[in-house]
Amino acid sequence: MSTPPESREEAIKRLNEQADALERRTESRLSQELAGQRAASQAWKIIADLFGGVLLGIAVGFGIDHFAGTAPVGILSGVLLGFALSVWMAWRTAKRIQAEAEQAGVVPQAVPFDDEDEEDA
């Protein structure tokens, strides 16, 4: 027995339903990929903030040492101030990311504790 031929309207309706289902699957995959890319770019921004502040502090400290003749004091103070600046910038970026996530309605999930890492060999 063969199936009765469907009418043109039924065929169009079935094709539209299949197209909608395909579009929903594609959108969910794209949104997951974009969320992953966004998280990676934000992580790289925090890393750049951390390294950039320290490197800027070293450069400023070296410049002060070179022109003022205070050999280790300028670099040491520059490194400390640069580290403090980089931690503050990373903290500010993390707070901004957290505020954006809360505004979007994303609920943070706790990472489960892994007991396997602390087993004695």
MMTF fields as JSON, N, C-alpha, C and O atoms, coordinates in Angstrom:
{
  "mmtfVersion": "1.0.0",
  "mmtfProducer": "UNKNOWN",
  "numBonds": 483,
  "numAtoms": 484,
  "numGroups": 121,
  "numChains": 1,
  "numModels": 1,
  "chainsPerModel": [1],
  "groupsPerChain": [121],
  "chainIdList": ["A"],
  "bondAtomList": [4, 2, 8, 6, 12, 10, 16, 14, 20, 18, 24, 22, 28, 26, 32, 30, 36, 34, 40, 38, 44, 42, 48, 46, 52, 50, 56, 54, 60, 58, 64, 62, 68, 66, 72, 70, 76, 74, 80, 78, 84, 82, 88, 86, 92, 90, 96, 94, 100, 98, 104, 102, 108, 106, 112, 110, 116, 114, 120, 118, 124, 122, 128, 126, 132, 130, 136, 134, 140, 138, 144, 142, 148, 146, 152, 150, 156, 154, 160, 158, 164, 162, 168, 166, 172, 170, 176, 174, 180, 178, 184, 182, 188, 186, 192, 190, 196, 194, 200, 198, 204, 202, 208, 206, 212, 210, 216, 214, 220, 218, 224, 222, 228, 226, 232, 230, 236, 234, 240, 238, 244, 242, 248, 246, 252, 250, 256, 254, 260, 258, 264, 262, 268, 266, 272, 270, 276, 274, 280, 278, 284, 282, 288, 286, 292, 290, 296, 294, 300, 298, 304, 302, 308, 306, 312, 310, 316, 314, 320, 318, 324, 322, 328, 326, 332, 330, 336, 334, 340, 338, 344, 342, 348, 346, 352, 350, 356, 354, 360, 358, 364, 362, 368, 366, 372, 370, 376, 374, 380, 378, 384, 382, 388, 386, 392, 390, 396, 394, 400, 398, 404, 402, 408, 406, 412, 410, 416, 414, 420, 418, 424, 422, 428, 426, 432, 430, 436, 434, 440, 438, 444, 442, 448, 446, 452, 450, 456, 454, 460, 458, 464, 462, 468, 466, 472, 470, 476, 474, 480, 478],
  "bondOrderList": [1, 1, 1, 1, 1, 1, 1, 1, 1, 1, 1, 1, 1, 1, 1, 1, 1, 1, 1, 1, 1, 1, 1, 1, 1, 1, 1, 1, 1, 1, 1, 1, 1, 1, 1, 1, 1, 1, 1, 1, 1, 1, 1, 1, 1, 1, 1, 1, 1, 1, 1, 1, 1, 1, 1, 1, 1, 1, 1, 1, 1, 1, 1, 1, 1, 1, 1, 1, 1, 1, 1, 1, 1, 1, 1, 1, 1, 1, 1, 1, 1, 1, 1, 1, 1, 1, 1, 1, 1, 1, 1, 1, 1, 1, 1, 1, 1, 1, 1, 1, 1, 1, 1, 1, 1, 1, 1, 1, 1, 1, 1, 1, 1, 1, 1, 1, 1, 1, 1, 1],
  "groupList": [{"groupName": "MET", "atomNameList": ["N", "CA", "C", "O"], "elementList": ["N", "C", "C", "O"], "formalChargeList": [0, 0, 0, 0], "bondAtomList": [1, 0, 2, 1, 3, 2], "bondOrderList": [1, 1, 2], "singleLetterCode": "M", "chemCompType": "L-PEPTIDE LINKING"}, {"groupName": "SER", "atomNameList": ["N", "CA", "C", "O"], "elementList": ["N", "C", "C", "O"], "formalChargeList": [0, 0, 0, 0], "bondAtomList": [1, 0, 2, 1, 3, 2], "bondOrderList": [1, 1, 2], "singleLetterCode": "S", "chemCompType": "L-PEPTIDE LINKING"}, {"groupName": "THR", "atomNameList": ["N", "CA", "C", "O"], "elementList": ["N", "C", "C", "O"], "formalChargeList": [0, 0, 0, 0], "bondAtomList": [1, 0, 2, 1, 3, 2], "bondOrderList": [1, 1, 2], "singleLetterCode": "T", "chemCompType": "L-PEPTIDE LINKING"}, {"groupName": "PRO", "atomNameList": ["N", "CA", "C", "O"], "elementList": ["N", "C", "C", "O"], "formalChargeList": [0, 0, 0, 0], "bondAtomList": [1, 0, 2, 1, 3, 2], "bondOrderList": [1, 1, 2], "singleLetterCode": "P", "chemCompType": "L-PEPTIDE LINKING"}, {"groupName": "GLU", "atomNameList": ["N", "CA", "C", "O"], "elementList": ["N", "C", "C", "O"], "formalChargeList": [0, 0, 0, 0], "bondAtomList": [1, 0, 2, 1, 3, 2], "bondOrderList": [1, 1, 2], "singleLetterCode": "E", "chemCompType": "L-PEPTIDE LINKING"}, {"groupName": "ARG", "atomNameList": ["N", "CA", "C", "O"], "elementList": ["N", "C", "C", "O"], "formalChargeList": [0, 0, 0, 0], "bondAtomList": [1, 0, 2, 1, 3, 2], "bondOrderList": [1, 1, 2], "singleLetterCode": "R", "chemCompType": "L-PEPTIDE LINKING"}, {"groupName": "ALA", "atomNameList": ["N", "CA", "C", "O"], "elementList": ["N", "C", "C", "O"], "formalChargeList": [0, 0, 0, 0], "bondAtomList": [1, 0, 2, 1, 3, 2], "bondOrderList": [1, 1, 2], "singleLetterCode": "A", "chemCompType": "L-PEPTIDE LINKING"}, {"groupName": "ILE", "atomNameList": ["N", "CA", "C", "O"], "elementList": ["N", "C", "C", "O"], "formalChargeList": [0, 0, 0, 0], "bondAtomList": [1, 0, 2, 1, 3, 2], "bondOrderList": [1, 1, 2], "singleLetterCode": "I", "chemCompType": "L-PEPTIDE LINKING"}, {"groupName": "LYS", "atomNameList": ["N", "CA", "C", "O"], "elementList": ["N", "C", "C", "O"], "formalChargeList": [0, 0, 0, 0], "bondAtomList": [1, 0, 2, 1, 3, 2], "bondOrderList": [1, 1, 2], "singleLetterCode": "K", "chemCompType": "L-PEPTIDE LINKING"}, {"groupName": "LEU", "atomNameList": ["N", "CA", "C", "O"], "elementList": ["N", "C", "C", "O"], "formalChargeList": [0, 0, 0, 0], "bondAtomList": [1, 0, 2, 1, 3, 2], "bondOrderList": [1, 1, 2], "singleLetterCode": "L", "chemCompType": "L-PEPTIDE LINKING"}, {"groupName": "ASN", "atomNameList": ["N", "CA", "C", "O"], "elementList": ["N", "C", "C", "O"], "formalChargeList": [0, 0, 0, 0], "bondAtomList": [1, 0, 2, 1, 3, 2], "bondOrderList": [1, 1, 2], "singleLetterCode": "N", "chemCompType": "L-PEPTIDE LINKING"}, {"groupName": "GLN", "atomNameList": ["N", "CA", "C", "O"], "elementList": ["N", "C", "C", "O"], "formalChargeList": [0, 0, 0, 0], "bondAtomList": [1, 0, 2, 1, 3, 2], "bondOrderList": [1, 1, 2], "singleLetterCode": "Q", "chemCompType": "L-PEPTIDE LINKING"}, {"groupName": "ASP", "atomNameList": ["N", "CA", "C", "O"], "elementList": ["N", "C", "C", "O"], "formalChargeList": [0, 0, 0, 0], "bondAtomList": [1, 0, 2, 1, 3, 2], "bondOrderList": [1, 1, 2], "singleLetterCode": "D", "chemCompType": "L-PEPTIDE LINKING"}, {"groupName": "GLY", "atomNameList": ["N", "CA", "C", "O"], "elementList": ["N", "C", "C", "O"], "formalChargeList": [0, 0, 0, 0], "bondAtomList": [1, 0, 2, 1, 3, 2], "bondOrderList": [1, 1, 2], "singleLetterCode": "G", "chemCompType": "PEPTIDE LINKING"}, {"groupName": "TRP", "atomNameList": ["N", "CA", "C", "O"], "elementList": ["N", "C", "C", "O"], "formalChargeList": [0, 0, 0, 0], "bondAtomList": [1, 0, 2, 1, 3, 2], "bondOrderList": [1, 1, 2], "singleLetterCode": "W", "chemCompType": "L-PEPTIDE LINKING"}, {"groupName": "PHE", "atomNameList": ["N", "CA", "C", "O"], "elementList": ["N", "C", "C", "O"], "formalChargeList": [0, 0, 0, 0], "bondAtomList": [1, 0, 2, 1, 3, 2], "bondOrderList": [1, 1, 2], "singleLetterCode": "F", "chemCompType": "L-PEPTIDE LINKING"}, {"groupName": "VAL", "atomNameList": ["N", "CA", "C", "O"], "elementList": ["N", "C", "C", "O"], "formalChargeList": [0, 0, 0, 0], "bondAtomList": [1, 0, 2, 1, 3, 2], "bondOrderList": [1, 1, 2], "singleLetterCode": "V", "chemCompType": "L-PEPTIDE LINKING"}, {"groupName": "HIS", "atomNameList": ["N", "CA", "C", "O"], "elementList": ["N", "C", "C", "O"], "formalChargeList": [0, 0, 0, 0], "bondAtomList": [1, 0, 2, 1, 3, 2], "bondOrderList": [1, 1, 2], "singleLetterCode": "H", "chemCompType": "L-PEPTIDE LINKING"}],
  "groupTypeList": [0, 1, 2, 3, 3, 4, 1, 5, 4, 4, 6, 7, 8, 5, 9, 10, 4, 11, 6, 12, 6, 9, 4, 5, 5, 2, 4, 1, 5, 9, 1, 11, 4, 9, 6, 13, 11, 5, 6, 6, 1, 11, 6, 14, 8, 7, 7, 6, 12, 9, 15, 13, 13, 16, 9, 9, 13, 7, 6, 16, 13, 15, 13, 7, 12, 17, 15, 6, 13, 2, 6, 3, 16, 13, 7, 9, 1, 13, 16, 9, 9, 13, 15, 6, 9, 1, 16, 14, 0, 6, 14, 5, 2, 6, 8, 5, 7, 11, 6, 4, 6, 4, 11, 6, 13, 16, 16, 3, 11, 6, 16, 3, 15, 12, 12, 4, 12, 4, 4, 12, 6],
  "groupIdList": [1, 2, 3, 4, 5, 6, 7, 8, 9, 10, 11, 12, 13, 14, 15, 16, 17, 18, 19, 20, 21, 22, 23, 24, 25, 26, 27, 28, 29, 30, 31, 32, 33, 34, 35, 36, 37, 38, 39, 40, 41, 42, 43, 44, 45, 46, 47, 48, 49, 50, 51, 52, 53, 54, 55, 56, 57, 58, 59, 60, 61, 62, 63, 64, 65, 66, 67, 68, 69, 70, 71, 72, 73, 74, 75, 76, 77, 78, 79, 80, 81, 82, 83, 84, 85, 86, 87, 88, 89, 90, 91, 92, 93, 94, 95, 96, 97, 98, 99, 100, 101, 102, 103, 104, 105, 106, 107, 108, 109, 110, 111, 112, 113, 114, 115, 116, 117, 118, 119, 120, 121],
  "secStructList": [7, 7, 7, 7, 7, 7, 7, 2, 2, 2, 2, 2, 2, 2, 2, 2, 2, 2, 2, 2, 2, 2, 2, 2, 2, 2, 2, 2, 2, 2, 2, 2, 2, 2, 2, 2, 2, 2, 2, 2, 2, 2, 2, 2, 2, 2, 2, 2, 2, 2, 2, 2, 2, 2, 2, 2, 2, 2, 2, 2, 2, 2, 2, 2, 2, 2, 2, 2, 7, 7, 2, 2, 2, 2, 2, 2, 2, 2, 2, 2, 2, 2, 2, 2, 2, 2, 2, 2, 2, 2, 2, 2, 2, 2, 2, 2, 2, 2, 2, 2, 2, 2, 2, 2, 6, 7, 7, 7, 7, 7, 7, 7, 7, 7, 4, 4, 4, 4, 7, 7, 7],
  "xCoordList": [0.824, 0.0, 0.864, 1.79, 0.561, 1.291, 0.514, -0.701, 1.263, 0.615, -0.124, 0.32, -1.243, -1.985, -1.18, -0.523, -1.213, -0.455, -0.997, -2.207, -0.059, -0.51, -0.831, -0.302, -1.68, -2.06, -0.905, 0.014, -0.986, 0.074, 0.202, 1.318, -0.904, -0.882, -0.257, 0.505, -0.581, 0.004, 1.518, 2.278, 1.942, 3.375, 4.109, 5.196, 3.538, 4.161, 4.221, 5.222, 3.144, 3.117, 4.192, 4.888, 4.329, 5.344, 6.753, 7.61, 6.998, 8.318, 8.637, 9.772, 7.632, 7.845, 8.183, 9.039, 7.523, 7.813, 9.234, 9.936, 9.661, 11.022, 12.049, 13.1, 11.748, 12.66, 12.773, 13.863, 11.649, 11.681, 12.496, 13.256, 12.34, 13.105, 14.6, 15.416, 14.954, 16.361, 16.922, 18.058, 16.142, 16.586, 16.814, 17.785, 15.937, 16.107, 17.375, 18.112, 17.637, 18.858, 20.101, 21.077, 20.073, 21.221, 21.463, 22.608, 20.396, 20.547, 21.116, 21.943, 20.69, 21.217, 22.694, 23.458, 23.112, 24.536, 25.354, 26.426, 24.848, 25.573, 25.672, 26.718, 24.602, 24.65, 25.63, 26.305, 25.724, 26.694, 28.12, 28.992, 28.36, 29.695, 30.069, 31.197, 29.128, 29.41, 29.668, 30.531, 28.937, 29.169, 30.554, 31.225, 30.991, 32.332, 33.404, 34.403, 33.215, 34.184, 34.226, 35.298, 33.09, 33.04, 33.752, 34.488, 33.534, 34.2, 35.71, 36.463, 36.151, 37.589, 38.185, 39.279, 37.487, 38.014, 38.066, 38.983, 37.096, 37.122, 38.255, 38.884, 38.519, 39.64, 40.968, 41.846, 41.113, 42.344, 42.488, 43.603, 41.371, 41.44, 41.951, 42.763, 41.485, 41.962, 43.448, 44.193, 43.886, 45.311, 46.136, 47.203, 45.648, 46.365, 46.436, 47.454, 45.363, 45.393, 46.472, 47.21, 46.558, 47.535, 48.971, 49.791, 49.269, 50.627, 50.934, 52.042, 49.952, 50.173, 50.501, 51.378, 49.814, 50.089, 51.495, 52.175, 51.934, 53.282, 54.333, 55.315, 54.127, 55.1, 55.157, 56.231, 54.02, 54.008, 54.756, 55.51, 54.555, 55.27, 56.772, 57.538, 57.201, 58.63, 59.193, 60.265, 58.474, 58.952, 59.056, 60.051, 58.043, 58.081, 59.193, 59.924, 59.319, 60.378, 61.761, 62.653, 61.948, 63.239, 63.525, 64.653, 62.501, 62.69, 63.068, 63.948, 62.42, 62.768, 64.183, 64.939, 64.559, 65.923, 66.95, 68.006, 66.649, 67.601, 67.848, 68.991, 66.769, 66.922, 67.243, 67.918, 66.783, 67.022, 68.24, 68.768, 68.692, 69.862, 69.569, 70.475, 68.371, 68.006, 67.832, 66.715, 68.958, 69.0, 67.911, 67.036, 67.875, 66.859, 65.506, 64.491, 65.494, 64.272, 63.161, 62.008, 63.468, 62.468, 61.829, 60.608, 62.647, 62.093, 61.258, 60.171, 61.757, 61.001, 59.662, 58.628, 59.686, 58.426, 57.522, 56.302, 58.096, 57.305, 56.632, 55.475, 57.368, 56.787, 55.634, 54.573, 55.84, 54.791, 53.559, 52.427, 53.789, 52.653, 51.97, 50.745, 52.766, 52.192, 51.372, 50.32, 51.868, 51.111, 49.792, 48.746, 49.847, 48.618, 47.637, 46.437, 48.143, 47.292, 46.681, 45.499, 47.476, 46.963, 45.916, 44.939, 46.1, 45.09, 43.798, 42.709, 43.916, 42.722, 41.99, 40.762, 42.741, 42.117, 41.439, 40.347, 42.082, 41.481, 40.222, 39.227, 40.261, 39.092, 37.934, 36.786, 38.249, 37.225, 36.601, 35.386, 37.434, 36.93, 36.052, 35.003, 36.474, 35.689, 34.34, 33.326, 34.32, 33.051, 32.124, 30.914, 32.681, 31.87, 31.281, 30.114, 32.086, 31.608, 30.497, 29.495, 30.684, 29.677, 28.371, 27.288, 28.472, 27.269, 26.538, 25.308, 27.284, 26.658, 25.955, 24.867, 26.585, 25.987, 24.716, 23.723, 24.735, 23.544, 22.417, 21.247, 22.782, 21.771, 21.153, 19.97, 21.954, 21.45, 20.691, 20.084, 20.723, 19.995, 20.756, 20.157, 22.07, 22.887, 23.148, 23.595, 22.867, 23.075, 24.425, 24.63, 25.354, 26.647, 26.496, 25.7, 27.266, 27.218, 28.527, 29.601, 28.432, 29.624, 30.352, 29.732, 31.663, 32.481, 32.635, 33.032, 32.333, 32.437, 33.881, 34.801, 34.066, 35.399, 35.863, 35.087, 37.131, 37.687, 38.603, 39.69, 38.167, 38.957, 40.132, 41.074, 40.101, 41.15, 42.501, 43.54, 42.502, 43.756, 44.547, 45.762, 43.9, 44.582, 44.914, 45.34, 44.729, 45.059, 46.564, 47.297, 47.012, 48.453, 48.823, 48.08, 49.978, 50.407, 51.074, 51.493],
  "yCoordList": [-1.186, 0.0, 1.243, 1.379, 2.097, 3.361, 4.396, 4.301, 5.391, 6.45, 7.377, 7.614, 7.895, 8.806, 10.086, 10.546, 10.653, 11.892, 13.035, 13.215, 13.808, 14.918, 16.132, 16.301, 16.94, 18.128, 19.134, 19.025, 20.069, 21.073, 21.857, 22.146, 22.204, 22.967, 22.158, 22.694, 20.851, 19.998, 19.867, 19.889, 19.733, 19.606, 20.891, 20.835, 22.028, 23.316, 23.485, 23.958, 23.096, 23.192, 22.299, 22.72, 21.067, 20.142, 20.677, 20.59, 21.222, 21.772, 22.989, 23.156, 23.832, 24.987, 24.551, 25.159, 23.508, 22.996, 22.452, 22.675, 21.733, 21.203, 22.333, 22.264, 23.355, 24.499, 25.235, 25.659, 25.39, 26.041, 25.234, 25.8, 23.919, 23.064, 23.165, 23.232, 23.175, 23.306, 24.658, 24.74, 25.704, 27.037, 27.123, 27.738, 26.519, 26.523, 25.784, 26.247, 24.631, 23.876, 24.675, 24.696, 25.323, 26.103, 27.297, 27.598, 27.984, 29.148, 28.766, 29.494, 27.634, 27.227, 26.885, 27.211, 26.235, 25.921, 27.195, 27.33, 28.126, 29.381, 30.175, 30.754, 30.209, 30.968, 30.334, 31.053, 29.01, 28.352, 28.658, 28.921, 28.625, 28.932, 30.38, 30.662, 31.292, 32.701, 32.937, 33.739, 32.255, 32.398, 31.897, 32.506, 30.808, 30.29, 31.236, 31.45, 31.806, 32.76, 34.02, 34.583, 34.463, 35.665, 35.422, 36.284, 34.252, 33.926, 33.861, 34.327, 33.286, 33.21, 34.601, 34.88, 35.467, 36.815, 37.606, 38.401, 37.396, 38.082, 37.555, 38.324, 36.258, 35.696, 36.261, 36.587, 36.376, 36.95, 38.421, 38.903, 39.132, 40.53, 40.631, 41.504, 39.752, 39.776, 39.442, 40.073, 38.457, 38.098, 39.267, 39.567, 39.923, 41.08, 42.209, 42.894, 42.408, 43.42, 43.096, 43.979, 41.826, 41.438, 41.646, 42.22, 41.187, 41.341, 42.787, 43.277, 43.457, 44.829, 45.781, 46.632, 45.656, 46.533, 46.352, 47.329, 45.099, 44.825, 45.338, 45.962, 45.077, 45.541, 47.067, 47.644, 47.706, 49.167, 49.681, 50.65, 49.042, 49.428, 49.254, 50.1, 48.167, 47.946, 49.042, 49.581, 49.373, 50.394, 51.756, 52.46, 52.129, 53.424, 53.429, 54.411, 52.336, 52.244, 52.313, 52.961, 51.654, 51.711, 53.134, 53.617, 53.792, 55.178, 56.089, 56.937, 55.927, 56.732, 56.426, 57.343, 55.146, 54.769, 55.354, 55.822, 55.33, 55.805, 57.31, 57.762, 58.081, 59.52, 60.061, 61.084, 59.408, 59.906, 59.252, 59.772, 58.127, 57.453, 56.711, 56.538, 56.282, 55.53, 54.067, 53.556, 53.402, 52.096, 51.096, 50.869, 50.499, 49.456, 49.981, 49.296, 51.173, 51.669, 51.907, 51.569, 52.465, 52.773, 51.519, 51.448, 50.531, 49.307, 48.563, 48.077, 48.472, 47.77, 48.447, 47.784, 49.756, 50.454, 50.391, 50.309, 50.427, 50.311, 48.956, 48.863, 47.893, 46.557, 46.447, 45.917, 46.945, 46.864, 47.681, 47.212, 48.898, 49.721, 49.135, 49.179, 48.59, 47.958, 46.728, 46.481, 45.953, 44.779, 45.204, 44.613, 46.221, 46.704, 47.222, 46.959, 47.949, 48.454, 47.311, 47.354, 46.292, 45.19, 44.384, 43.932, 44.196, 43.487, 44.296, 43.737, 45.599, 46.445, 46.396, 46.311, 46.45, 46.4, 45.056, 45.008, 43.961, 42.637, 42.508, 41.933, 43.04, 42.999, 43.788, 43.347, 44.956, 45.789, 45.085, 45.136, 44.43, 43.697, 42.528, 42.282, 41.808, 40.681, 41.147, 40.482, 42.272, 42.8, 43.207, 42.995, 43.786, 44.176, 42.945, 42.945, 41.902, 40.659, 40.05, 39.567, 40.076, 39.531, 40.328, 39.744, 41.648, 42.475, 42.208, 42.16, 42.033, 41.72, 40.37, 40.212, 39.387, 38.058, 38.103, 37.465, 38.845, 38.958, 39.667, 39.314, 40.67, 41.393, 40.49, 40.617, 39.582, 38.66, 37.494, 36.698, 37.388, 36.318, 35.016, 33.967, 35.062, 33.861, 33.567, 34.437, 32.337, 31.942, 31.227, 30.222, 31.73, 31.054, 29.693, 29.525, 28.727, 27.387, 27.106, 27.466, 26.47, 26.134, 24.977, 24.076, 25.022, 23.95, 22.908, 23.257, 21.644, 20.641, 20.421, 20.518, 20.131, 19.886, 18.52, 17.564, 18.419, 17.175, 16.575, 17.095, 15.486, 14.84, 14.056, 13.761, 13.713, 12.909, 13.613, 12.953, 14.928, 15.663, 15.602, 15.797, 15.339, 15.383, 14.005, 13.89, 12.964, 11.628, 11.466, 11.913, 10.833, 10.553, 9.334, 8.354, 9.411, 8.303, 7.213, 6.207],
  "zCoordList": [0.0, 0.0, 0.0, 0.799, -0.861, -0.899, -0.098, 0.081, 0.378, 1.153, 0.206, -0.918, 0.659, -0.223, -0.425, 0.509, -1.585, -1.826, -0.969, -0.833, -0.391, 0.453, -0.405, -1.504, 0.107, -0.637, -0.591, 0.22, -1.449, -1.54, -0.236, 0.197, 0.388, 1.642, 2.767, 3.573, 2.826, 3.862, 3.668, 4.636, 2.425, 2.143, 2.519, 3.094, 2.206, 2.551, 4.062, 4.599, 4.75, 6.206, 6.827, 7.751, 6.325, 6.842, 6.593, 7.473, 5.42, 5.103, 5.983, 6.429, 6.227, 7.105, 8.528, 9.171, 9.027, 10.364, 10.439, 11.425, 9.394, 9.366, 9.288, 9.924, 8.52, 8.414, 9.742, 10.127, 10.446, 11.76, 12.764, 13.549, 12.74, 13.657, 13.357, 14.276, 12.084, 11.698, 12.128, 12.596, 11.975, 12.367, 13.877, 14.317, 14.67, 16.129, 16.533, 17.403, 15.902, 16.226, 15.848, 16.599, 14.703, 14.239, 15.143, 15.478, 15.543, 16.423, 17.771, 18.318, 18.322, 19.628, 19.534, 20.442, 18.455, 18.273, 18.112, 18.702, 17.313, 17.108, 18.402, 18.694, 19.174, 20.417, 21.4, 22.137, 21.427, 22.296, 21.838, 22.666, 20.534, 20.013, 20.31, 20.713, 20.112, 20.382, 21.862, 22.216, 22.729, 24.166, 24.54, 25.373, 23.944, 24.208, 23.718, 24.406, 22.541, 22.005, 22.85, 23.068, 23.321, 24.155, 25.489, 25.97, 26.08, 27.338, 27.156, 28.011, 26.049, 25.787, 25.584, 26.076, 24.874, 24.653, 25.958, 26.163, 26.834, 28.126, 28.999, 29.727, 28.933, 29.694, 29.197, 29.996, 27.884, 27.335, 27.727, 27.928, 27.837, 28.267, 29.697, 30.006, 30.566, 31.951, 32.012, 32.762, 31.228, 31.204, 30.678, 31.215, 29.637, 29.094, 30.117, 30.211, 30.885, 31.945, 32.974, 33.41, 33.357, 34.377, 33.894, 34.61, 32.698, 32.187, 31.795, 32.015, 31.218, 30.765, 31.895, 31.749, 33.02, 34.16, 34.701, 35.017, 34.807, 35.317, 34.326, 34.728, 33.045, 32.049, 31.984, 31.816, 32.117, 32.149, 33.372, 33.275, 34.518, 35.727, 35.589, 36.051, 34.96, 34.727, 33.829, 34.102, 32.759, 31.828, 32.503, 32.33, 33.264, 33.952, 34.999, 35.127, 35.746, 36.749, 36.132, 36.679, 34.998, 34.32, 33.838, 33.938, 33.318, 32.881, 34.038, 33.895, 35.172, 36.355, 36.802, 37.125, 36.828, 37.214, 36.251, 36.675, 34.987, 33.988, 34.112, 34.056, 34.282, 34.316, 35.71, 35.82, 36.77, 38.119, 38.765, 39.748, 38.23, 38.78, 40.081, 40.896, 40.291, 41.5, 41.12, 41.052, 40.873, 40.205, 40.594, 39.759, 41.73, 41.891, 42.386, 42.261, 42.938, 43.57, 42.545, 42.813, 41.408, 40.396, 39.821, 39.688, 39.481, 38.905, 39.944, 39.633, 41.17, 42.216, 42.487, 42.561, 42.633, 42.873, 41.649, 41.788, 40.467, 39.243, 39.123, 38.714, 39.484, 39.438, 40.44, 40.11, 41.658, 42.676, 42.285, 42.409, 41.817, 41.39, 40.153, 40.033, 39.242, 38.054, 38.402, 37.813, 39.377, 39.809, 40.452, 40.186, 41.289, 41.933, 40.878, 40.962, 39.895, 38.823, 38.021, 37.682, 37.716, 36.911, 37.671, 37.074, 38.975, 39.754, 39.798, 39.675, 39.972, 39.993, 38.648, 38.615, 37.534, 36.208, 35.961, 35.395, 36.383, 36.213, 37.07, 36.628, 38.291, 39.166, 38.552, 38.582, 37.999, 37.374, 36.166, 35.972, 35.361, 34.204, 34.645, 34.049, 35.683, 36.175, 36.725, 36.516, 37.417, 37.928, 36.782, 36.86, 35.725, 34.566, 33.886, 33.496, 33.746, 33.137, 33.983, 33.455, 35.301, 36.199, 36.105, 36.103, 36.027, 35.915, 34.603, 34.579, 33.508, 32.226, 32.27, 31.716, 32.938, 33.034, 33.874, 33.525, 34.973, 35.809, 35.072, 35.218, 34.276, 33.514, 32.444, 32.129, 31.888, 30.875, 31.491, 30.774, 32.819, 33.492, 33.59, 33.824, 33.417, 33.516, 34.988, 35.736, 35.396, 36.781, 36.871, 36.191, 37.7, 37.802, 38.465, 39.389, 37.988, 38.542, 39.262, 38.78, 40.403, 41.171, 40.497, 39.932, 40.566, 40.032, 41.132, 42.244, 40.86, 41.913, 42.337, 41.525, 43.595, 44.14, 43.679, 43.686, 43.274, 42.769, 43.824, 44.075, 44.439, 45.486, 44.927, 45.663, 43.656, 43.083, 43.054, 43.086, 42.996, 42.919, 44.22, 44.202, 45.334, 46.617, 47.17, 48.32, 46.379, 46.86, 46.944, 46.062, 47.992, 48.158, 47.337, 47.276, 46.709, 45.857, 46.643, 46.07]
}
